[in-house]
Amino acid sequence: MTEHNNVQTLNQFIIQRQSDHPGAKGELSRLLHHIGIASKIVNRAVNKAGLVDILGEHGDRNVQGEDQQKLDVFADTHFIDALKACGECCAVASEENEEIIIFDDELSKHGKYVFAMDPLDGSSNIDVNVSIGTIFSIYERLSPRGEVAKIEDFLQEGTKQVAAGYIIYGSSTMLVYTTGKGVNGFTLDPSIGEFCLSHPNIKTPKTGKIYSINEGNYINFPMGVKKYIKYCQEYDQKSNRPYTSRYIGSLVADFHRNLLNGGIFIYPQTRKNPNGKLRLMYECNPIAFIAEQAGGKATDGTQRILTIKPSSLHERVPFYTGSTNMVKKTEEFLHFFNNI
């Protein structure tokens, strides 16, 4: 990525890959292009957050009952504005909003896609300068084009996603996405203001040495998860244990590291959150799509995440994702100790 004339930008890549979708008319390409624009705007705000009045709490709570950060609201607003401007999207579901946001202008009503997002994952880390991110998911609408979008357009299994991705705002800013033809990563080059292909055809290792879980909640975990954690900590030369514990508290950052290096991310059900805490539509489905496309696995402990039919917009599920062999081993522990 040192010579700009040898670099493939995100827009060049998107246009080149349009042929992956027979009958494509460029609609998804234009939508992905606008996501890239919005992520640059949010990235600029994240990078100078300490210099302007954009840090700290907004004063409101979102639909999840969590304190909204100012940057949460900023990211939410700019992604919604970019999606409305592109005309390819008829509605947005956001973790920050209780109801879907419908675009009812004539151009948007004919949009082919709906868009689900967590505009700023890990936002509690903003004030302490830890990596945060945006997660997104794109579906083809079910309602007729030309009509106003409905909530049913969003309540689709993850297998129906046409694209999903995330942007990680860290030491460098990366956009990672899939359209069901593998996973590719793009790093933002500030000198030219473009996302450039830096991680083509990402494949996650079948196993790894990292397990990512908030061990502070250990007392509230299911027995199978407790036993798996102890398994990770035991010495066993054959399986290269003990593993290393790494937990940032930002799904995008934890998953991104494990995607590249191998590992497992675990956010199980607890006594406080018996259905899990992560949202199926905004976090688990898009991350699961990326994990599977990179050769990994994603489950709720018993079933494949992407086959779960959402019953509501903000549904939560337990989440286990990452290197296939590690996820399978966790499922074995869960199955065994849940059936004693």
Coordinates of C-alpha atoms in Angstrom, one line a residue:
M1 CA 0.0 0.0 0.0
T2 CA 3.0 2.3 -0.4
E3 CA 2.4 3.1 -4.1
H4 CA -1.0 4.7 -4.6
N5 CA -1.1 3.7 -8.3
N6 CA -1.0 0.0 -7.3
V7 CA -3.8 0.3 -4.8
Q8 CA -7.3 -0.8 -5.4
T9 CA -9.8 1.5 -3.7
L10 CA -13.1 0.4 -2.1
N11 CA -15.1 2.0 -5.0
Q12 CA -13.0 0.3 -7.6
F13 CA -13.4 -3.0 -5.8
I14 CA -17.2 -2.6 -5.4
I15 CA -17.7 -1.9 -9.1
Q16 CA -15.4 -4.8 -10.1
R17 CA -17.3 -7.2 -7.9
Q18 CA -20.7 -6.1 -9.2
S19 CA -20.5 -9.0 -11.7
D20 CA -20.8 -11.4 -8.7
H21 CA -24.5 -10.6 -8.7
P22 CA -26.2 -11.6 -12.0
G23 CA -28.8 -9.0 -13.0
A24 CA -27.2 -6.4 -10.7
K25 CA -28.0 -2.8 -11.7
G26 CA -25.5 -1.1 -9.5
E27 CA -27.9 -0.5 -6.7
L28 CA -26.0 -2.5 -4.0
S29 CA -22.8 -0.9 -5.3
R30 CA -24.2 2.6 -4.8
L31 CA -25.4 1.7 -1.3
L32 CA -22.0 0.3 -0.3
H33 CA -20.4 3.5 -1.7
H34 CA -22.5 5.7 0.5
I35 CA -21.7 3.5 3.6
G36 CA -18.0 4.3 2.8
I37 CA -18.7 8.0 2.7
A38 CA -20.7 7.9 6.0
S39 CA -17.9 5.9 7.7
K40 CA -15.3 8.5 6.7
I41 CA -17.4 11.3 8.3
V42 CA -17.9 9.3 11.5
N43 CA -14.1 8.4 11.5
R44 CA -13.2 12.1 11.3
A45 CA -15.5 12.8 14.3
V46 CA -14.0 9.9 16.3
N47 CA -10.5 11.0 15.6
K48 CA -11.1 14.6 16.8
A49 CA -13.7 13.7 19.5
G50 CA -11.4 15.0 22.3
L51 CA -11.1 18.4 20.6
V52 CA -14.7 19.2 20.2
D53 CA -17.9 18.9 22.3
I54 CA -18.6 15.4 21.2
L55 CA -17.4 13.3 24.0
G56 CA -19.5 12.1 27.0
E57 CA -23.2 11.3 27.4
H58 CA -26.0 12.8 25.3
G59 CA -28.4 12.9 28.2
D60 CA -30.9 10.3 26.7
R61 CA -31.2 6.6 26.9
N62 CA -31.7 4.4 23.8
V63 CA -34.3 1.7 23.4
Q64 CA -32.0 -0.8 25.2
G65 CA -32.1 1.4 28.3
E66 CA -28.4 2.4 27.9
D67 CA -27.0 5.9 28.2
Q68 CA -26.5 7.3 24.7
Q69 CA -23.1 8.9 24.0
K70 CA -23.0 12.1 21.9
L71 CA -20.9 10.2 19.3
D72 CA -23.6 7.5 19.2
V73 CA -26.2 10.0 18.1
F74 CA -23.7 11.7 15.7
A75 CA -22.9 8.3 14.0
D76 CA -26.6 7.3 13.9
T77 CA -27.6 10.6 12.3
H78 CA -24.8 10.6 9.7
F79 CA -25.4 7.0 8.6
I80 CA -29.1 7.7 8.3
D81 CA -28.5 10.9 6.2
A82 CA -26.1 9.0 3.9
L83 CA -28.5 6.2 3.4
K84 CA -31.4 8.5 2.7
A85 CA -29.3 10.4 0.2
C86 CA -28.4 7.4 -1.9
G87 CA -32.0 6.5 -2.8
E88 CA -31.3 2.7 -2.7
C89 CA -32.5 2.2 0.8
C90 CA -36.2 2.4 1.8
A91 CA -35.8 2.1 5.6
V92 CA -33.3 1.8 8.4
A93 CA -33.4 -0.1 11.7
S94 CA -30.9 1.2 14.3
E95 CA -30.0 0.0 17.7
E96 CA -30.5 3.6 18.8
N97 CA -34.1 3.9 17.7
E98 CA -37.1 2.0 19.0
E99 CA -39.0 1.9 15.6
I100 CA -37.7 1.6 12.1
I101 CA -36.9 4.8 10.2
I102 CA -38.9 4.9 7.0
F103 CA -37.8 7.0 4.0
D104 CA -41.1 8.0 2.3
D105 CA -39.8 10.2 -0.5
E106 CA -40.5 8.9 -4.0
L107 CA -36.9 7.9 -4.7
S108 CA -36.4 6.0 -1.5
K109 CA -39.8 4.2 -1.7
H110 CA -38.5 2.5 -4.8
G111 CA -35.3 1.5 -3.0
K112 CA -34.5 -2.2 -3.1
Y113 CA -32.8 -2.6 0.3
V114 CA -33.3 -2.2 4.0
F115 CA -30.4 -1.5 6.3
A116 CA -29.9 -2.5 9.9
M117 CA -27.0 -1.1 12.0
D118 CA -25.3 -0.6 15.3
P119 CA -24.0 2.9 14.5
L120 CA -21.3 2.9 17.2
D121 CA -20.5 -0.4 18.9
G122 CA -18.5 -0.2 22.1
S123 CA -19.4 3.4 22.6
S124 CA -18.7 3.2 26.4
N125 CA -15.1 3.0 25.3
I126 CA -15.1 6.4 23.5
D127 CA -14.0 8.5 26.4
V128 CA -11.0 6.4 27.1
N129 CA -9.7 6.2 23.5
V130 CA -10.3 2.4 23.0
S131 CA -11.3 1.0 19.6
I132 CA -15.0 1.3 18.6
G133 CA -16.9 0.4 15.5
T134 CA -20.0 0.4 13.3
I135 CA -21.8 -2.8 12.3
F136 CA -24.2 -3.0 9.4
S137 CA -26.4 -5.5 7.6
I138 CA -28.3 -5.2 4.3
Y139 CA -31.4 -7.1 3.2
E140 CA -33.6 -7.0 0.1
R141 CA -37.0 -5.7 1.1
L142 CA -40.0 -8.1 1.1
S143 CA -42.6 -5.4 0.5
P144 CA -43.3 -4.2 -3.0
R145 CA -41.0 -1.5 -4.3
G146 CA -42.8 1.9 -4.5
E147 CA -44.7 1.3 -1.3
V148 CA -43.7 2.4 2.2
A149 CA -41.4 -0.2 4.0
K150 CA -42.7 -2.4 6.7
I151 CA -41.1 -3.9 9.8
E152 CA -41.5 -7.4 8.1
D153 CA -38.8 -6.2 5.7
F154 CA -36.3 -6.5 8.6
L155 CA -37.5 -9.6 10.4
Q156 CA -35.6 -12.0 8.1
E157 CA -33.2 -14.8 8.9
G158 CA -29.5 -13.8 8.6
T159 CA -29.2 -16.2 5.7
K160 CA -31.1 -13.6 3.7
Q161 CA -28.5 -10.9 4.1
V162 CA -27.1 -9.6 0.8
A163 CA -24.2 -7.8 2.5
A164 CA -22.8 -7.2 6.0
G165 CA -19.8 -5.5 7.4
Y166 CA -18.2 -3.4 10.1
I167 CA -15.9 -0.4 10.3
I168 CA -13.4 -0.4 13.1
Y169 CA -12.1 3.0 14.3
G170 CA -8.7 2.1 15.8
S171 CA -5.0 2.8 15.3
S172 CA -6.1 2.7 11.7
T173 CA -9.6 2.7 10.3
M174 CA -10.7 -0.4 8.5
L175 CA -13.9 -1.4 6.7
V176 CA -14.5 -5.1 6.4
Y177 CA -17.4 -6.5 4.4
T178 CA -18.9 -9.4 2.6
T179 CA -21.6 -9.9 -0.1
G180 CA -21.5 -13.7 0.3
K181 CA -18.4 -14.1 -1.9
G182 CA -15.7 -14.0 0.8
V183 CA -14.5 -11.3 3.1
N184 CA -12.4 -8.3 2.2
G185 CA -10.8 -5.6 4.3
F186 CA -10.0 -2.0 3.4
T187 CA -7.8 0.4 5.3
L188 CA -8.5 4.1 5.2
D189 CA -5.4 5.9 3.7
P190 CA -5.7 9.4 5.2
S191 CA -3.3 10.9 2.6
I192 CA -5.8 10.2 -0.2
G193 CA -9.0 9.9 1.8
E194 CA -9.8 6.5 0.4
F195 CA -10.4 3.0 1.7
C196 CA -7.8 0.8 0.0
L197 CA -7.8 -3.0 -0.2
S198 CA -5.4 -4.2 2.4
H199 CA -6.8 -7.6 3.5
P200 CA -8.1 -9.5 0.4
N201 CA -10.0 -12.7 0.9
I202 CA -9.7 -12.9 4.7
K203 CA -9.6 -16.5 6.0
T204 CA -9.9 -17.0 9.8
P205 CA -7.7 -19.8 11.3
K206 CA -9.6 -23.0 12.2
T207 CA -8.3 -22.7 15.7
G208 CA -6.5 -20.1 17.8
K209 CA -5.1 -19.2 21.2
I210 CA -7.4 -16.4 22.2
Y211 CA -10.7 -16.5 24.1
S212 CA -12.7 -13.3 24.5
I213 CA -15.3 -13.1 27.3
N214 CA -16.1 -10.8 30.2
E215 CA -14.8 -13.0 33.0
G216 CA -16.1 -10.5 35.5
N217 CA -19.6 -12.1 34.9
Y218 CA -18.2 -15.6 35.6
I219 CA -20.5 -16.3 38.5
N220 CA -23.6 -15.7 36.3
F221 CA -22.4 -17.9 33.4
P222 CA -24.0 -21.3 32.4
M223 CA -22.0 -24.2 33.7
G224 CA -20.9 -25.2 30.2
V225 CA -19.3 -21.8 29.7
K226 CA -17.6 -21.9 33.1
K227 CA -16.2 -25.4 32.3
Y228 CA -15.0 -24.1 28.9
I229 CA -13.1 -21.2 30.5
K230 CA -11.4 -23.6 32.8
Y231 CA -10.5 -25.8 29.8
C232 CA -9.0 -22.8 28.1
Q233 CA -6.8 -22.2 31.2
E234 CA -5.5 -25.7 31.6
Y235 CA -2.1 -26.8 30.4
D236 CA -2.2 -29.3 27.5
Q237 CA 0.7 -29.3 25.0
K238 CA -1.2 -31.3 22.4
S239 CA -3.9 -28.6 22.0
N240 CA -1.5 -25.7 22.6
R241 CA -3.2 -24.7 25.9
P242 CA -3.5 -22.6 28.0
Y243 CA -5.1 -20.1 25.7
T244 CA -4.8 -16.3 26.2
S245 CA -7.7 -14.2 27.5
R246 CA -8.2 -11.0 25.6
Y247 CA -11.4 -8.9 26.1
I248 CA -11.7 -5.3 24.9
G249 CA -15.5 -4.8 25.5
S250 CA -16.1 -3.7 21.9
L251 CA -17.6 -6.5 19.8
V252 CA -16.0 -5.1 16.6
A253 CA -12.5 -4.9 18.1
D254 CA -12.6 -8.3 19.8
F255 CA -14.1 -10.0 16.7
H256 CA -11.7 -8.3 14.3
R257 CA -8.6 -9.4 16.3
N258 CA -9.9 -13.0 16.5
L259 CA -10.9 -13.0 12.8
L260 CA -7.3 -12.3 11.7
N261 CA -5.4 -14.2 14.4
G262 CA -7.8 -17.0 15.4
G263 CA -9.9 -17.2 18.5
I264 CA -13.4 -17.3 20.0
F265 CA -15.7 -14.5 21.2
I266 CA -18.3 -15.5 23.8
Y267 CA -21.2 -13.4 25.1
P268 CA -23.4 -16.0 26.8
Q269 CA -26.8 -15.7 28.5
T270 CA -26.5 -14.8 32.2
R271 CA -28.8 -14.7 35.2
K272 CA -29.3 -11.0 34.5
N273 CA -29.8 -11.5 30.7
P274 CA -31.2 -15.0 30.3
N275 CA -31.7 -14.5 26.5
G276 CA -28.2 -13.0 26.0
K277 CA -27.4 -9.3 25.6
L278 CA -26.2 -8.8 22.0
R279 CA -28.8 -8.0 19.4
L280 CA -29.5 -10.5 16.7
M281 CA -30.2 -8.1 14.0
Y282 CA -27.6 -5.4 14.6
E283 CA -24.7 -7.3 15.9
C284 CA -25.0 -11.1 15.7
N285 CA -26.3 -11.6 12.2
P286 CA -23.8 -9.3 10.4
I287 CA -20.9 -10.6 12.4
A288 CA -22.0 -14.2 11.9
F289 CA -22.3 -13.7 8.1
I290 CA -18.7 -12.4 8.1
A291 CA -17.4 -15.2 10.3
E292 CA -18.9 -17.9 8.1
Q293 CA -17.7 -16.3 4.9
A294 CA -14.2 -16.2 6.4
G295 CA -14.4 -19.9 7.2
G296 CA -15.5 -19.5 10.9
K297 CA -18.6 -20.3 12.8
A298 CA -21.3 -18.5 14.7
T299 CA -23.9 -20.0 17.0
D300 CA -26.2 -19.2 20.0
G301 CA -24.8 -22.3 21.7
T302 CA -27.2 -24.8 20.1
Q303 CA -28.1 -23.5 16.6
R304 CA -26.6 -21.5 13.8
I305 CA -27.1 -17.8 14.3
L306 CA -28.0 -17.1 10.6
T307 CA -31.0 -19.5 10.7
I308 CA -32.8 -17.8 13.7
K309 CA -36.0 -16.1 12.6
P310 CA -36.2 -12.7 14.4
S311 CA -39.5 -12.2 16.2
S312 CA -38.8 -8.5 17.1
L313 CA -36.5 -5.7 16.0
H314 CA -34.4 -5.6 19.2
E315 CA -34.2 -9.3 19.9
R316 CA -31.2 -10.6 21.9
V317 CA -29.4 -13.9 21.7
P318 CA -26.4 -15.6 23.3
F319 CA -23.4 -15.4 20.9
Y320 CA -20.4 -17.6 20.3
T321 CA -18.3 -16.9 17.2
G322 CA -14.9 -17.3 15.7
S323 CA -12.6 -20.1 14.8
T324 CA -14.6 -23.2 13.9
N325 CA -12.9 -25.7 16.1
M326 CA -13.1 -23.5 19.1
V327 CA -16.8 -22.8 18.7
K328 CA -17.5 -26.5 18.2
K329 CA -15.6 -27.3 21.4
T330 CA -17.7 -24.7 23.3
E331 CA -20.9 -26.2 21.9
E332 CA -19.7 -29.6 23.2
F333 CA -19.3 -28.2 26.7
L334 CA -22.7 -26.5 26.6
H335 CA -24.4 -29.6 25.3
F336 CA -22.8 -31.9 27.9
F337 CA -23.3 -29.7 31.0
N338 CA -26.8 -28.6 30.0
N339 CA -27.9 -32.3 29.8
I340 CA -26.6 -33.5 33.2

